[in-house]
Structures are given as C-alpha cells and as structure tokens.
Short mmCIF file of C-alpha atoms and ligand atoms in Angstrom, two decimals:
data_model
loop_
_atom_site.label_atom_id
_atom_site.label_comp_id
_atom_site.label_asym_id
_atom_site.label_seq_id
_atom_site.Cartn_x
_atom_site.Cartn_y
_atom_site.Cartn_z
CA MET A 266 -16.64 12.96 14.06
CA THR A 267 -17.35 13.77 10.51
CA HIS A 268 -15.56 12.12 7.61
CA ASP A 269 -12.94 14.49 7.19
CA THR A 270 -12.06 15.37 10.99
CA PRO A 271 -8.36 14.05 11.48
CA VAL A 272 -7.80 11.93 14.60
CA GLN A 273 -6.00 14.65 16.57
CA SER A 274 -9.50 16.26 17.17
CA VAL A 275 -10.95 13.19 19.10
CA PRO A 276 -10.99 14.23 22.74
CA HIS A 277 -8.33 11.96 25.01
CA GLU A 278 -7.10 10.32 21.67
CA PRO A 279 -3.18 10.01 21.04
CA SER A 280 -2.17 11.83 17.68
CA PHE A 281 -1.40 9.62 14.79
CA ARG A 282 2.15 9.59 15.44
CA GLU A 283 1.54 9.16 19.12
CA SER A 284 -0.78 6.02 18.10
CA VAL A 285 2.04 4.48 15.98
CA ASP A 286 4.55 4.86 18.96
CA LEU A 287 2.19 3.38 21.27
CA MET A 288 1.55 0.15 19.01
CA PHE A 289 5.47 -0.02 18.69
CA ASN A 290 5.87 -0.18 22.33
CA ARG A 291 3.54 -2.91 22.93
CA ALA A 292 5.58 -5.05 20.53
CA ALA A 293 9.09 -3.61 22.48
CA ALA A 294 7.46 -4.79 25.64
CA VAL A 295 7.43 -8.48 24.83
CA MET A 296 10.88 -7.91 23.29
CA ASP A 297 14.39 -8.04 24.70
CA LEU A 298 15.56 -4.35 23.33
CA SER A 299 18.12 -2.21 25.37
CA PRO A 300 16.25 0.85 26.39
CA GLY A 301 18.55 3.11 24.02
CA LEU A 302 18.12 1.07 21.02
CA GLU A 303 14.31 0.85 21.40
CA GLU A 304 14.60 4.85 21.66
CA LYS A 305 16.66 4.77 18.74
CA ILE A 306 14.36 2.75 16.53
CA ARG A 307 11.15 4.56 17.67
CA VAL A 308 11.93 8.03 17.12
CA CYS A 309 11.80 10.10 13.61
CA ASN A 310 15.23 11.04 12.60
CA ALA A 311 14.50 14.23 10.81
CA THR A 312 11.45 16.22 9.36
CA TYR A 313 11.93 18.97 6.60
CA THR A 314 9.20 21.50 6.49
CA VAL A 315 9.40 23.70 3.38
CA ARG A 316 7.57 26.68 2.17
CA PHE A 317 7.65 27.93 -1.28
CA GLY A 318 6.13 30.12 -3.58
CA VAL A 319 4.58 29.44 -7.08
CA ARG A 320 3.25 32.08 -9.35
CA LEU A 321 -0.10 30.97 -10.36
CA ARG A 322 -3.45 32.77 -11.42
CA GLY A 323 -1.67 36.20 -11.17
CA LYS A 324 -0.07 35.91 -7.86
CA ILE A 325 2.33 34.05 -5.74
CA GLN A 326 0.66 31.33 -3.94
CA THR A 327 2.63 29.78 -1.11
CA PHE A 328 2.48 26.06 -0.29
CA VAL A 329 3.77 24.05 2.76
CA GLY A 330 5.19 20.67 2.32
CA TYR A 331 6.97 17.82 4.49
CA ARG A 332 9.55 14.91 4.17
CA SER A 333 10.24 13.17 6.73
CA VAL A 334 12.73 10.32 7.44
CA HIS A 335 12.25 7.79 10.15
CA SER A 336 14.77 5.69 10.11
CA GLU A 337 17.97 5.31 7.84
CA HIS A 338 19.22 2.16 9.25
CA MET A 339 19.01 0.91 5.39
CA GLU A 340 19.23 3.58 2.54
CA PRO A 341 17.25 4.58 0.41
CA VAL A 342 14.79 5.49 2.66
CA LYS A 343 11.49 4.90 1.42
CA GLY A 344 7.71 6.24 1.33
CA GLY A 345 4.88 8.16 -0.71
CA ILE A 346 4.18 11.72 -1.33
CA ARG A 347 0.58 12.64 -0.22
CA TYR A 348 -1.38 15.50 -1.33
CA ALA A 349 -4.18 16.52 1.05
CA PRO A 350 -5.08 19.83 2.64
CA SER A 351 -4.58 18.12 6.19
CA VAL A 352 -1.42 16.85 5.79
CA ASN A 353 0.90 18.02 8.75
CA GLN A 354 4.07 17.00 10.44
CA ASP A 355 2.37 14.67 12.88
CA GLU A 356 0.64 12.72 10.11
CA VAL A 357 4.12 12.56 7.90
CA GLU A 358 6.32 11.16 11.05
CA ALA A 359 3.56 8.73 11.87
CA LEU A 360 3.40 7.54 8.10
CA ALA A 361 7.21 7.99 7.92
CA ALA A 362 7.43 5.44 10.92
CA LEU A 363 5.15 3.07 9.59
CA MET A 364 6.91 2.95 6.08
CA THR A 365 10.04 1.93 8.30
CA TYR A 366 8.30 -1.02 9.88
CA LYS A 367 6.24 -2.03 6.70
CA CYS A 368 9.74 -2.23 4.54
CA ALA A 369 11.31 -4.47 7.15
CA LEU A 370 8.32 -6.93 7.53
CA VAL A 371 8.29 -7.36 3.86
CA GLU A 372 11.98 -7.43 3.62
CA ALA A 373 12.26 -4.48 1.25
CA PRO A 374 15.77 -3.05 1.56
CA PHE A 375 14.74 0.51 2.70
CA GLY A 376 14.48 2.87 5.59
CA GLY A 377 11.16 4.65 6.03
CA SER A 378 10.21 7.96 4.87
CA LYS A 379 6.94 9.98 4.00
CA GLY A 380 6.20 13.43 2.24
CA GLY A 381 3.04 15.67 2.03
CA LEU A 382 1.90 18.60 0.40
CA CYS A 383 -0.64 20.75 2.12
CA ILE A 384 -3.10 21.08 -1.02
CA ASP A 385 -6.40 19.86 -2.21
CA PRO A 386 -5.54 18.67 -5.78
CA ARG A 387 -9.19 19.05 -7.04
CA ASP A 388 -8.54 23.08 -6.31
CA TRP A 389 -6.06 23.22 -9.32
CA ASP A 390 -6.01 22.18 -12.99
CA GLU A 391 -3.42 19.79 -14.52
CA HIS A 392 -0.66 22.63 -15.61
CA GLU A 393 -0.86 24.31 -12.19
CA LEU A 394 -0.43 21.02 -10.44
CA GLU A 395 2.71 20.28 -12.71
CA LYS A 396 4.05 23.70 -11.75
CA ILE A 397 3.46 23.05 -8.08
CA THR A 398 4.48 19.53 -8.22
CA ARG A 399 8.03 20.31 -10.03
CA ARG A 400 8.52 23.14 -7.59
CA PHE A 401 8.23 20.82 -4.68
CA ALA A 402 10.76 18.17 -6.18
CA TYR A 403 12.94 20.83 -6.81
CA GLU A 404 12.85 22.04 -3.08
CA LEU A 405 13.28 18.21 -1.82
CA ALA A 406 15.75 17.03 -4.70
CA LYS A 407 18.08 20.11 -4.06
CA ARG A 408 18.45 18.70 -0.25
CA ASP A 409 18.79 14.68 -1.40
CA LEU A 410 15.40 14.37 -0.23
CA ILE A 411 14.59 12.86 -3.59
CA HIS A 412 17.57 10.76 -4.78
CA PRO A 413 17.97 7.28 -6.16
CA SER A 414 20.32 6.15 -3.51
CA GLN A 415 19.14 8.49 -0.59
CA ASN A 416 15.19 8.95 -0.66
CA VAL A 417 12.60 7.47 -2.97
CA PRO A 418 9.11 9.01 -2.92
CA ALA A 419 6.42 6.90 -4.41
CA PRO A 420 2.54 7.66 -4.81
CA ASP A 421 0.20 8.04 -1.89
CA MET A 422 -3.36 9.96 -1.51
CA GLY A 423 -4.00 12.43 -3.89
CA THR A 424 -0.98 11.72 -6.16
CA GLY A 425 -0.27 8.95 -8.67
CA GLU A 426 1.75 8.05 -11.94
CA ARG A 427 1.36 11.64 -13.40
CA GLU A 428 2.89 13.22 -10.45
CA MET A 429 5.81 10.53 -10.24
CA ALA A 430 6.67 11.24 -13.90
CA TRP A 431 6.97 15.09 -13.12
CA ILE A 432 9.09 14.54 -10.36
CA ALA A 433 11.25 12.07 -12.06
CA ASP A 434 11.85 14.52 -15.05
CA GLN A 435 12.09 17.25 -12.76
CA TYR A 436 15.00 15.38 -11.00
CA ALA A 437 16.65 14.16 -14.21
CA ARG A 438 16.87 17.78 -15.42
CA MET A 439 18.53 18.73 -12.26
CA ASN A 440 20.97 15.65 -12.45
CA THR A 441 21.68 15.45 -16.02
CA THR A 442 24.27 12.82 -15.75
CA ASP A 443 23.14 10.86 -13.26
CA ILE A 444 22.59 7.42 -15.23
CA ASN A 445 20.38 6.24 -12.50
CA ALA A 446 17.83 9.16 -12.24
CA GLN A 447 14.91 7.62 -12.94
CA ALA A 448 15.26 5.47 -9.87
CA CYS A 449 14.74 8.61 -7.66
CA VAL A 450 11.08 7.63 -7.75
CA THR A 451 8.42 4.92 -8.06
CA GLY A 452 5.08 4.48 -9.06
CA LYS A 453 5.90 6.15 -12.65
CA PRO A 454 3.98 5.42 -15.72
CA VAL A 455 5.47 2.19 -17.75
CA ASP A 456 6.64 4.59 -20.53
CA SER A 457 8.57 6.60 -18.17
CA GLY A 458 10.58 4.30 -16.40
CA GLY A 459 7.74 2.60 -14.20
CA ILE A 460 6.95 -1.43 -14.09
CA GLU A 461 3.66 -3.26 -14.90
CA GLY A 462 1.53 -3.91 -11.90
CA ARG A 463 2.66 -1.00 -10.01
CA VAL A 464 -0.77 1.16 -10.27
CA GLU A 465 -3.02 -1.69 -8.76
CA ALA A 466 -0.16 -3.08 -6.55
CA THR A 467 -1.43 -2.02 -3.24
CA GLY A 468 -4.59 -3.49 -3.91
CA ARG A 469 -3.39 -6.48 -5.43
CA GLY A 470 -1.47 -6.64 -2.27
CA VAL A 471 -4.48 -6.58 -0.19
CA GLN A 472 -6.01 -9.12 -2.14
CA TYR A 473 -3.07 -11.44 -1.56
CA ALA A 474 -3.12 -10.78 1.98
CA VAL A 475 -6.77 -11.44 2.49
CA ARG A 476 -6.30 -14.78 0.68
CA GLU A 477 -3.21 -15.73 2.69
CA PHE A 478 -5.51 -15.12 5.86
CA PHE A 479 -7.98 -17.63 4.32
CA ARG A 480 -5.71 -20.12 3.61
CA HIS A 481 -5.09 -20.62 7.34
CA ARG A 482 -8.56 -22.18 8.73
CA GLU A 483 -7.30 -21.78 12.31
CA ASP A 484 -6.78 -17.86 11.85
CA VAL A 485 -10.04 -17.54 10.36
CA ALA A 486 -11.72 -19.37 13.12
CA ARG A 487 -10.13 -16.87 15.38
CA CYS A 488 -12.36 -14.31 14.28
CA GLY A 489 -15.51 -16.64 14.20
CA LEU A 490 -15.46 -16.87 10.33
CA SER A 491 -15.48 -20.04 8.55
CA GLY A 492 -14.88 -21.30 4.87
CA GLY A 493 -13.15 -19.07 2.23
CA LEU A 494 -13.44 -15.86 0.19
CA GLU A 495 -16.29 -16.82 -1.82
CA GLY A 496 -19.70 -15.12 -0.81
CA LYS A 497 -18.00 -12.93 1.98
CA ARG A 498 -19.55 -9.59 2.51
CA VAL A 499 -17.22 -6.94 2.33
CA ILE A 500 -17.58 -3.17 3.10
CA VAL A 501 -14.85 -0.93 1.77
CA GLN A 502 -14.16 2.81 2.77
CA GLY A 503 -12.52 5.01 -0.14
CA LEU A 504 -12.87 4.04 -3.54
CA GLY A 505 -9.39 5.41 -4.81
CA ASN A 506 -6.52 3.68 -6.03
CA VAL A 507 -6.06 1.21 -3.38
CA GLY A 508 -9.70 0.75 -2.41
CA TYR A 509 -10.76 0.39 -5.94
CA HIS A 510 -8.49 -1.98 -6.75
CA ALA A 511 -8.85 -4.18 -3.52
CA ALA A 512 -12.54 -4.20 -4.13
CA MET A 513 -12.38 -5.24 -7.74
CA PHE A 514 -9.84 -7.98 -7.36
CA LEU A 515 -11.58 -9.19 -4.14
CA SER A 516 -15.18 -9.32 -5.91
CA GLN A 517 -14.05 -10.42 -9.41
CA GLU A 518 -11.33 -12.84 -8.70
CA ASP A 519 -12.32 -14.31 -5.25
CA GLY A 520 -16.35 -14.28 -5.49
CA ALA A 521 -16.54 -12.09 -2.40
CA ARG A 522 -19.56 -9.52 -2.35
CA VAL A 523 -19.03 -5.89 -1.76
CA VAL A 524 -22.17 -4.75 -0.15
CA GLY A 525 -20.91 -1.22 0.70
CA VAL A 526 -18.59 1.43 -0.21
CA ILE A 527 -18.34 4.46 1.78
CA GLU A 528 -17.01 7.72 -0.10
CA ARG A 529 -16.29 11.22 1.15
CA ASP A 530 -20.12 12.17 0.27
CA GLY A 531 -21.79 9.38 2.12
CA ALA A 532 -21.97 5.57 1.40
CA LEU A 533 -23.86 2.78 -0.93
CA LEU A 534 -25.38 -0.22 0.58
CA CYS A 535 -26.69 -2.99 -1.54
CA GLU A 536 -27.06 -6.53 -0.06
CA THR A 537 -26.94 -8.20 -3.28
CA GLY A 538 -23.43 -6.83 -4.14
CA LEU A 539 -22.24 -3.50 -5.79
CA ASP A 540 -20.74 -3.21 -9.26
CA VAL A 541 -17.47 -1.86 -8.13
CA GLU A 542 -16.21 -0.61 -11.65
CA ALA A 543 -19.90 1.34 -12.23
CA VAL A 544 -19.36 2.85 -8.82
CA ALA A 545 -16.16 4.00 -10.03
CA GLN A 546 -17.24 5.19 -13.14
CA TRP A 547 -19.89 6.93 -11.37
CA ILE A 548 -17.43 8.79 -8.81
CA THR A 549 -15.42 10.13 -11.49
CA HIS A 550 -18.35 11.51 -13.42
CA HIS A 551 -20.28 12.84 -10.66
CA GLY A 552 -17.62 13.54 -7.90
CA GLY A 553 -19.05 11.25 -5.24
CA VAL A 554 -21.30 8.24 -4.80
CA CYS A 555 -24.58 10.20 -4.30
CA GLY A 556 -27.41 9.43 -6.85
CA PHE A 557 -25.71 5.90 -7.69
CA PRO A 558 -28.53 3.95 -8.67
CA HIS A 559 -29.11 0.18 -7.81
CA ALA A 560 -28.08 1.07 -4.24
CA GLU A 561 -29.18 2.80 -1.15
CA PHE A 562 -27.56 6.09 -0.32
CA ILE A 563 -26.66 6.72 3.23
CA ALA A 564 -25.68 10.33 3.78
CA ASN A 565 -23.63 9.86 7.09
CA GLY A 566 -21.14 7.48 5.28
CA ALA A 567 -19.10 6.93 8.51
CA ALA A 568 -22.37 4.96 9.95
CA LEU A 569 -21.46 2.25 7.65
CA LEU A 570 -18.41 1.19 9.03
CA GLU A 571 -20.65 0.01 11.73
CA ALA A 572 -22.79 -2.23 9.47
CA ASP A 573 -22.89 -5.87 9.68
CA CYS A 574 -20.43 -7.26 7.19
CA ASP A 575 -17.66 -10.04 7.13
CA ILE A 576 -14.70 -7.97 6.20
CA LEU A 577 -14.21 -4.32 6.44
CA ILE A 578 -11.73 -2.79 4.50
CA PRO A 579 -10.75 1.17 5.38
CA ALA A 580 -8.87 2.13 2.27
CA ALA A 581 -9.00 6.21 2.73
CA VAL A 582 -7.68 8.14 6.04
CA GLU A 583 -6.39 7.37 9.23
CA GLY A 584 -8.47 7.50 12.65
CA VAL A 585 -11.60 6.43 11.08
CA ILE A 586 -11.90 3.73 13.59
CA HIS A 587 -11.59 5.59 17.06
CA LEU A 588 -12.77 5.30 20.61
CA GLY A 589 -16.09 6.99 19.70
CA ASN A 590 -17.12 4.16 17.27
CA ALA A 591 -14.68 1.03 18.18
CA ALA A 592 -17.41 -0.70 20.41
CA ARG A 593 -20.23 -0.42 17.50
CA ILE A 594 -18.04 -2.10 14.82
CA LYS A 595 -19.55 -5.44 13.96
CA ALA A 596 -16.94 -6.66 11.25
CA PRO A 597 -15.29 -9.66 12.75
CA LEU A 598 -12.16 -9.00 10.22
CA ILE A 599 -10.70 -5.59 9.72
CA VAL A 600 -8.18 -5.35 6.93
CA GLU A 601 -6.19 -2.24 7.15
CA ALA A 602 -5.73 -1.08 3.27
CA ALA A 603 -5.06 2.42 4.42
CA ASN A 604 -2.43 3.74 6.74
CA GLY A 605 -3.60 4.06 10.36
CA PRO A 606 -7.24 3.83 9.91
CA ILE A 607 -7.81 2.54 13.65
CA THR A 608 -6.34 4.36 16.36
CA VAL A 609 -4.48 2.61 19.40
CA GLY A 610 -7.29 3.07 21.77
CA ALA A 611 -9.85 1.52 19.23
CA ASP A 612 -7.37 -1.28 18.24
CA ARG A 613 -7.54 -2.38 21.94
CA ILE A 614 -11.03 -2.45 22.09
CA LEU A 615 -11.60 -4.45 19.03
CA THR A 616 -9.07 -6.79 19.89
CA GLU A 617 -10.08 -7.41 23.15
CA ARG A 618 -13.59 -8.18 21.72
CA GLY A 619 -11.77 -10.80 19.43
CA THR A 620 -11.85 -8.82 16.18
CA VAL A 621 -9.03 -9.82 14.06
CA ILE A 622 -7.06 -6.73 12.50
CA ILE A 623 -4.79 -7.59 9.56
CA PRO A 624 -2.57 -4.64 10.00
CA ASP A 625 -1.72 -1.82 7.80
CA LEU A 626 2.22 -2.44 8.05
CA TYR A 627 1.54 -5.87 6.30
CA ALA A 628 -1.83 -5.39 4.26
CA ASN A 629 -0.78 -2.36 2.18
CA ALA A 630 2.68 -3.49 1.89
CA GLY A 631 2.28 -4.35 -1.88
CA GLY A 632 2.86 -0.98 -2.85
CA VAL A 633 6.39 -0.42 -1.45
CA THR A 634 6.86 -4.21 -2.69
CA VAL A 635 6.39 -3.42 -6.18
CA SER A 636 8.18 -0.32 -5.91
CA TYR A 637 11.12 -2.09 -4.89
CA PHE A 638 10.88 -4.24 -8.03
CA GLU A 639 10.35 -0.76 -10.04
CA TRP A 640 13.68 0.63 -8.45
CA VAL A 641 15.61 -2.51 -9.16
CA LYS A 642 14.57 -2.41 -12.78
CA ASN A 643 15.47 1.38 -13.01
CA LEU A 644 18.84 0.14 -11.52
CA GLY A 645 19.51 -2.54 -13.93
CA HIS A 646 18.13 -0.56 -16.83
CA ILE A 647 16.25 -3.55 -18.11
CA ARG A 648 12.82 -5.00 -17.96
CA PHE A 649 12.25 -8.17 -15.94
CA GLY A 650 11.98 -11.28 -17.89
CA ARG A 651 13.41 -10.06 -21.18
CA MET A 652 16.61 -12.02 -20.80
CA GLN A 653 14.86 -15.39 -19.94
CA ARG A 654 11.10 -15.54 -21.28
CA ARG A 655 11.99 -16.93 -24.68
CA GLN A 656 14.73 -19.19 -23.50
CA GLU A 657 12.08 -20.23 -21.02
CA GLU A 658 9.48 -20.82 -23.73
CA ALA A 659 11.98 -22.99 -25.95
CA ARG A 660 13.00 -25.18 -23.03
CA HIS A 661 9.16 -25.84 -22.42
CA GLN A 662 8.62 -26.56 -26.14
CA LEU A 663 11.62 -29.20 -25.80
CA ILE A 664 9.43 -30.97 -22.91
CA VAL A 665 6.25 -30.76 -24.92
CA ASP A 666 7.90 -32.03 -28.09
CA GLN A 667 9.35 -35.13 -25.83
CA LEU A 668 5.77 -35.76 -24.67
CA GLU A 669 4.19 -35.63 -28.16
CA SER A 670 6.87 -37.93 -29.71
CA LEU A 671 6.57 -40.65 -26.46
CA SER A 672 2.80 -40.81 -26.68
CA GLU A 673 3.28 -41.36 -30.60
CA ALA A 674 5.77 -44.30 -29.74
CA LEU A 675 3.35 -45.60 -27.32
CA GLY A 676 0.55 -45.29 -29.84
CA LYS A 677 -1.28 -43.38 -27.36
CA GLN A 678 -2.92 -39.95 -27.98
CA TRP A 679 -1.54 -37.29 -25.72
CA SER A 680 -4.60 -34.79 -25.06
CA PRO A 681 -3.85 -32.15 -22.45
CA SER A 682 -6.73 -29.59 -21.62
CA PRO A 683 -6.84 -27.03 -24.67
CA ASP A 684 -5.21 -24.20 -22.92
CA PHE A 685 -2.58 -26.37 -21.20
CA LYS A 686 0.10 -25.66 -24.35
CA GLN A 687 -0.66 -21.97 -24.27
CA LYS A 688 -0.33 -21.58 -20.87
CA TYR A 689 2.59 -24.01 -20.38
CA LEU A 690 4.85 -22.75 -23.12
CA ARG A 691 4.17 -19.17 -22.80
CA GLY A 692 7.12 -17.56 -20.87
CA ALA A 693 6.56 -15.12 -17.75
CA ASP A 694 6.29 -11.51 -18.72
CA GLU A 695 7.17 -8.60 -16.21
CA LEU A 696 3.52 -8.38 -15.14
CA GLU A 697 3.43 -12.04 -14.17
CA LEU A 698 6.88 -11.80 -12.63
CA VAL A 699 5.74 -8.79 -10.53
CA ARG A 700 2.46 -10.75 -9.44
CA SER A 701 4.73 -13.72 -8.77
CA GLY A 702 7.04 -11.75 -6.59
CA LEU A 703 4.52 -9.89 -4.81
CA ASP A 704 2.53 -13.16 -3.84
CA ASP A 705 5.69 -14.73 -2.58
CA THR A 706 6.19 -11.57 -0.29
CA MET A 707 2.76 -11.39 1.30
CA ARG A 708 2.80 -14.87 1.77
CA THR A 709 6.17 -14.94 3.56
CA ALA A 710 5.51 -11.88 5.68
CA TYR A 711 2.12 -13.47 6.91
CA GLY A 712 4.13 -16.45 7.62
CA ALA A 713 6.70 -14.60 10.01
CA MET A 714 3.98 -12.50 11.78
CA ARG A 715 1.86 -15.73 12.04
CA GLU A 716 4.68 -17.58 13.76
CA VAL A 717 5.01 -14.88 16.39
CA TRP A 718 1.22 -14.44 16.65
CA HIS A 719 0.57 -18.21 17.45
CA GLY A 720 4.14 -18.85 18.88
CA ASN A 721 4.55 -16.22 21.64
CA GLY A 722 2.09 -16.41 24.32
CA GLN A 723 2.53 -12.58 25.04
CA VAL A 724 1.37 -11.45 21.55
CA GLN A 725 -2.27 -11.48 21.04
CA ASP A 726 -2.83 -9.84 17.80
CA LEU A 727 -1.31 -9.53 14.11
CA ARG A 728 -0.44 -6.24 14.65
CA THR A 729 1.88 -6.67 17.61
CA ALA A 730 3.35 -9.92 15.79
CA GLY A 731 3.96 -7.72 12.86
CA PHE A 732 5.84 -5.02 14.85
CA VAL A 733 7.86 -7.73 16.63
CA CYS A 734 9.13 -9.08 13.20
CA SER A 735 10.05 -5.82 11.84
CA VAL A 736 11.37 -4.29 15.04
CA SER A 737 13.54 -7.31 15.76
CA ARG A 738 14.92 -6.93 12.21
CA ILE A 739 15.62 -3.54 12.36
CA ALA A 740 17.17 -3.86 15.92
CA ASP A 741 19.54 -6.60 14.15
CA SER A 742 20.66 -4.20 11.43
CA TYR A 743 21.69 -1.65 14.00
CA ARG A 744 23.44 -4.04 16.05
CA SER A 745 25.35 -5.57 13.20
CA LYS A 746 26.61 -1.85 12.47
CA GLY A 747 27.84 -1.91 16.01
CA LEU A 748 25.22 0.38 17.63
P1 NAD B 1032 -6.61 8.05 -3.13
O1 NAD B 1032 -6.32 9.36 -3.10
O2 NAD B 1032 -6.31 7.38 -4.42
O3 NAD B 1032 -8.02 7.50 -2.60
C1 NAD B 1032 -8.66 7.96 -1.62
C2 NAD B 1032 -10.14 7.94 -1.66
O4 NAD B 1032 -10.49 7.87 -0.13
C3 NAD B 1032 -10.75 8.68 -2.47
O5 NAD B 1032 -11.62 8.02 -3.39
C4 NAD B 1032 -11.42 9.61 -1.77
O6 NAD B 1032 -12.41 10.38 -2.12
C5 NAD B 1032 -11.72 8.91 -0.25
N1 NAD B 1032 -11.96 9.35 0.67
C6 NAD B 1032 -10.96 10.36 1.64
N2 NAD B 1032 -11.35 10.72 2.61
C7 NAD B 1032 -12.38 9.98 2.82
C8 NAD B 1032 -13.19 9.93 4.14
N3 NAD B 1032 -12.95 10.73 5.22
N4 NAD B 1032 -14.31 8.94 3.74
C9 NAD B 1032 -14.39 8.10 2.94
N5 NAD B 1032 -13.83 8.36 1.92
C10 NAD B 1032 -12.54 9.16 1.75
O7 NAD B 1032 -5.47 7.46 -2.06
P2 NAD B 1032 -5.00 5.92 -1.85
O8 NAD B 1032 -3.50 5.90 -2.70
O9 NAD B 1032 -5.69 5.15 -2.49
O10 NAD B 1032 -4.73 5.82 -0.50
C11 NAD B 1032 -5.60 5.46 0.46
C12 NAD B 1032 -4.65 5.11 1.37
O11 NAD B 1032 -3.91 3.92 1.24
C13 NAD B 1032 -3.92 5.89 2.53
O12 NAD B 1032 -3.97 5.94 3.86
C14 NAD B 1032 -2.46 5.70 1.91
O13 NAD B 1032 -1.69 6.29 2.88
C15 NAD B 1032 -2.80 4.22 1.75
N6 NAD B 1032 -1.69 3.62 0.82
C16 NAD B 1032 -1.50 4.05 -0.12
C17 NAD B 1032 -0.65 3.34 -1.34
C18 NAD B 1032 -0.62 3.72 -2.73
O14 NAD B 1032 0.35 2.87 -3.35
N7 NAD B 1032 -1.24 4.35 -3.03
C19 NAD B 1032 0.36 2.19 -0.60
C20 NAD B 1032 0.10 2.25 0.90
C21 NAD B 1032 -1.05 2.84 1.56
#
C-alpha cells in the first residue's frame, strides 16, 4: 500500500464507513439497545452531493462536493470540510459518523456532519481557491447545510482559517439580516469572529489527551510503558495542522523526543530528536521532508510506522494502519490524531497484542471542543473574559494587599516567588480560558471512557469504551425525545 492509497483498495478490508460501523457494533454488542434504536444511531441520515461549475483559466471547471449529516439528535450538526482529491461519499459519511460520537463523548451539544470537496488545493492559486470555496459555500448555504443553527462546518484536511473566513463572508452576504451569521462556521481567523487557540486546538487536545493518559500509571502499565512523558520517543505521521501542533507541544512542553516524522514524500528519522519547527519550515519551503539536514531520509515513509518508538501518532489520513502492516507495528501506544488511521481489522490485531490505542473520537476532539467555544462566543457576541478579567484582578489585588499589611503588622517579611504576584494578579484572558475549558473537557471525557474501560469486564479497549459512552448518551437523547 502506498501512502496515498485509500483504505478501500486493500483487499478484504471494509471501507472507512464500514470500519466505523463495525467499531460501533462492537460497543453496541455490550449495550442494552433495542435493535431499532441501534440502527437509528448507526445510520447516516443524509448525504448531499453537489456538482458545480466555476469559470477558471478560460473554461468552466466542474467540482464535486459533499455534505453528510450523520445524526441530528442535537442541532446544529457539526463537522469539518475537507479538500482532497480522494474525497468521496463513503469517506464523508464515515467522518460524519465519527463527529456524532466525538461530540457526544466530549459533551459538545452537536450532531455529526462532515463535508468534502474533491480538489487538490495545491493545483489552484489563492484567488481561484476563493472562487471555488465561495461557490461551494453558496451551494451548501442555500440548502441550510451551512447555517448557525442547522449545520456549522469547520476546517479539516486541506482547509484552514482562510477558507473558513471566505465561507463566513459568503454566508453573511447571503443572509444580510442574520445577526448570528458569524456562527455559521468555526475555525475563523480571530479578526473575523474566530477564537484564540482554535488553530492549534486539535494538536493541543492531542497533548492534553496524552498527558491525561500518563497521569494514570495503571493505564500506562497496560501498554508496557512506565514513567511520564519526559524522554518518550515519538513518531508522527503528517506534519500538518494537527500533527505539527501535537509534535511541537509534546516536545517543547512535555519533554517528549520526536524521533520520526512521516510525510507524503518520505520520512525523517533522528534518534536524538528532530527540531519540529525546523522540519515544518523545511516542508513549507521545499514541499516535503526530502533533503532536510541532520536526519536520515527514508523514501518509503510508511515503513517508519513500523519503527521502534514509544508513542506513534498518525495525524494524516485514514487507513494507514491496516491488515497489511498491523502485525509489524512496534509502538506500544498509538494516539489517533487523524480520523480513522487504524482500520477495524488492524485495531483487532493491535488490541489483542496489548497495544493501547487512544482513539480518534477522543484524541482529536480538541478541534470540535474549541469550535464549540467559538460558536458560543459568536452567539454571545462577546469575547470570553471581557466582563470578568479586571474584576478578577481587583479581587486578587485585595488579597495581596491584605497579605502585605498582615506581614507588616506581624513584623515579618512576606517574600513570595518573584513571578507569584504577576501570575496571581493577572486575570485570565480568552486564550487561557480556552485552554482551561479544553483541558477540563479532555480530562472529563477520559474519565468517562476510563470508567467503562476498567469497570466493564466486556470492554477490553479504550475505543470500545469511548463508543459505549457516546452511544449511551445519544440513545438517552433519542429516548428523552420519545423515540
Ligand atoms: P492538514 O492538511 O493540515 O495536514 C495533513 C498533513 O498530512 C499534511 O502535512 C500532509 O502533507 C500530510 N499527509 C497527507 N497524506 C499523507 C500520507 N499519506 N502520509 C504522510 N503524510 C501525509 O490536515 P489536518 O487538519 O492536520 O488533519 C489531519 C487529520 O486530522 C485528518 O484525519 C483530519 O480529519 C483530522 N482532524 C483534523 C482536525 C482539524 O482541526 N484540522 C480536527 C480533528 C481531526
């Protein structure tokens, strides 16, 4: 299997959507759901396919796009828009289903959706991409498939802040009197209604997920590792938005050593640790990792998935760990930063061997979590912390003043650490609040998964535990509606 080969081409492997459904079935098998409700939760409600033309380079070019809505048990539905040549209906439906389970797991009040456009963004210049994006947004918005209270997209592979700003603007032009127009999409630049910390949110969430895992010694022991994150050898596949931020935070803030990076054109290996920022810069300027100094280049990048390391973080595309290579994967801990990087068959092989997998529906939920905060911010029309920040500072100042006068009255010198006052007195700004909310979300969701993992004799792995948590919440939501 080459890097870019989608999972569908591997013989005898289910498609991506079937893979997600089979993972769902494993959880459903240990739950008490009526067959009708089980089916209702599993199936994708609707997928809209659009073909539209845009006049570019002197002729009309036709593009194919999708927006899939998996579950509307909560609205709006939420999920990214992906730009890649391989986008297809099966893929968007799989990704939409994962969004449903992910949102339920992290208690983001959304149903699941996903969209995609069959396009290689590298084939078009910025102006052309804007025309294509605006036209795609128009096609979706006129059917309420982009809408602040119905369907709220976000970035995914091949899209980012820039595309989200175009989509928001397009929606606003079509809905000039909608005061909540900005909430029609998340992942926007901060100066266009975005929120601090959204760009790096998914990578930050991966870091928080890994940190939370390492807080539980028993869990760490289950995969045969010990100690904390310091010095752990990490291999990351895909140094894009998610992979880059996860690798940066884990190496710079937690002392992990990124010994390998796998990209489209090959992989880099360096036992003493790669300078992640330097590799990212190299990719920006050279289009790939080939030629990067201070590291061994491996042309068959996918082979590095099988290399010896402590933590493997696939952060690129789905289906990269499959029946063909699962038995050779050495990493004892795999963190699914990408959606669906491990096929259902590979998952079984790895789990039976004792590999611990921190599953996608949890590991990469940081993006939708901070998107949720952005959506709330847009609907509230106010930046987080604006009302409280200075008041909080004033109250803290009161305490510091009291401590100073108390120490004076006692004739004792109060000497806090040099940065205590600066840290204690400063009220939280939006970025700090976003990080705190994200950290809390990741810890709470892990706790819920862990309880099922350790407490239910029939559940052997974190993925099934995650599905059990999500599906039981979705089932409760349907039941309370009388279904
Ligand atoms: P991105 O486009 O920013 O980056 C993807 C990176 O992977 C690029 O550097 C690309 O060159 C590389 N890549 C692509 N195919 C590869 C291959 N076969 N082998 C090695 N490298 C390859 O995308 P992203 O936003 O970082 O998304 C990556 C994954 O994370 C996707 O599965 C996406 O669905 C998931 N995800 C993204 C977000 C988000 O907020 N962006 C949120 C949740 C999940």
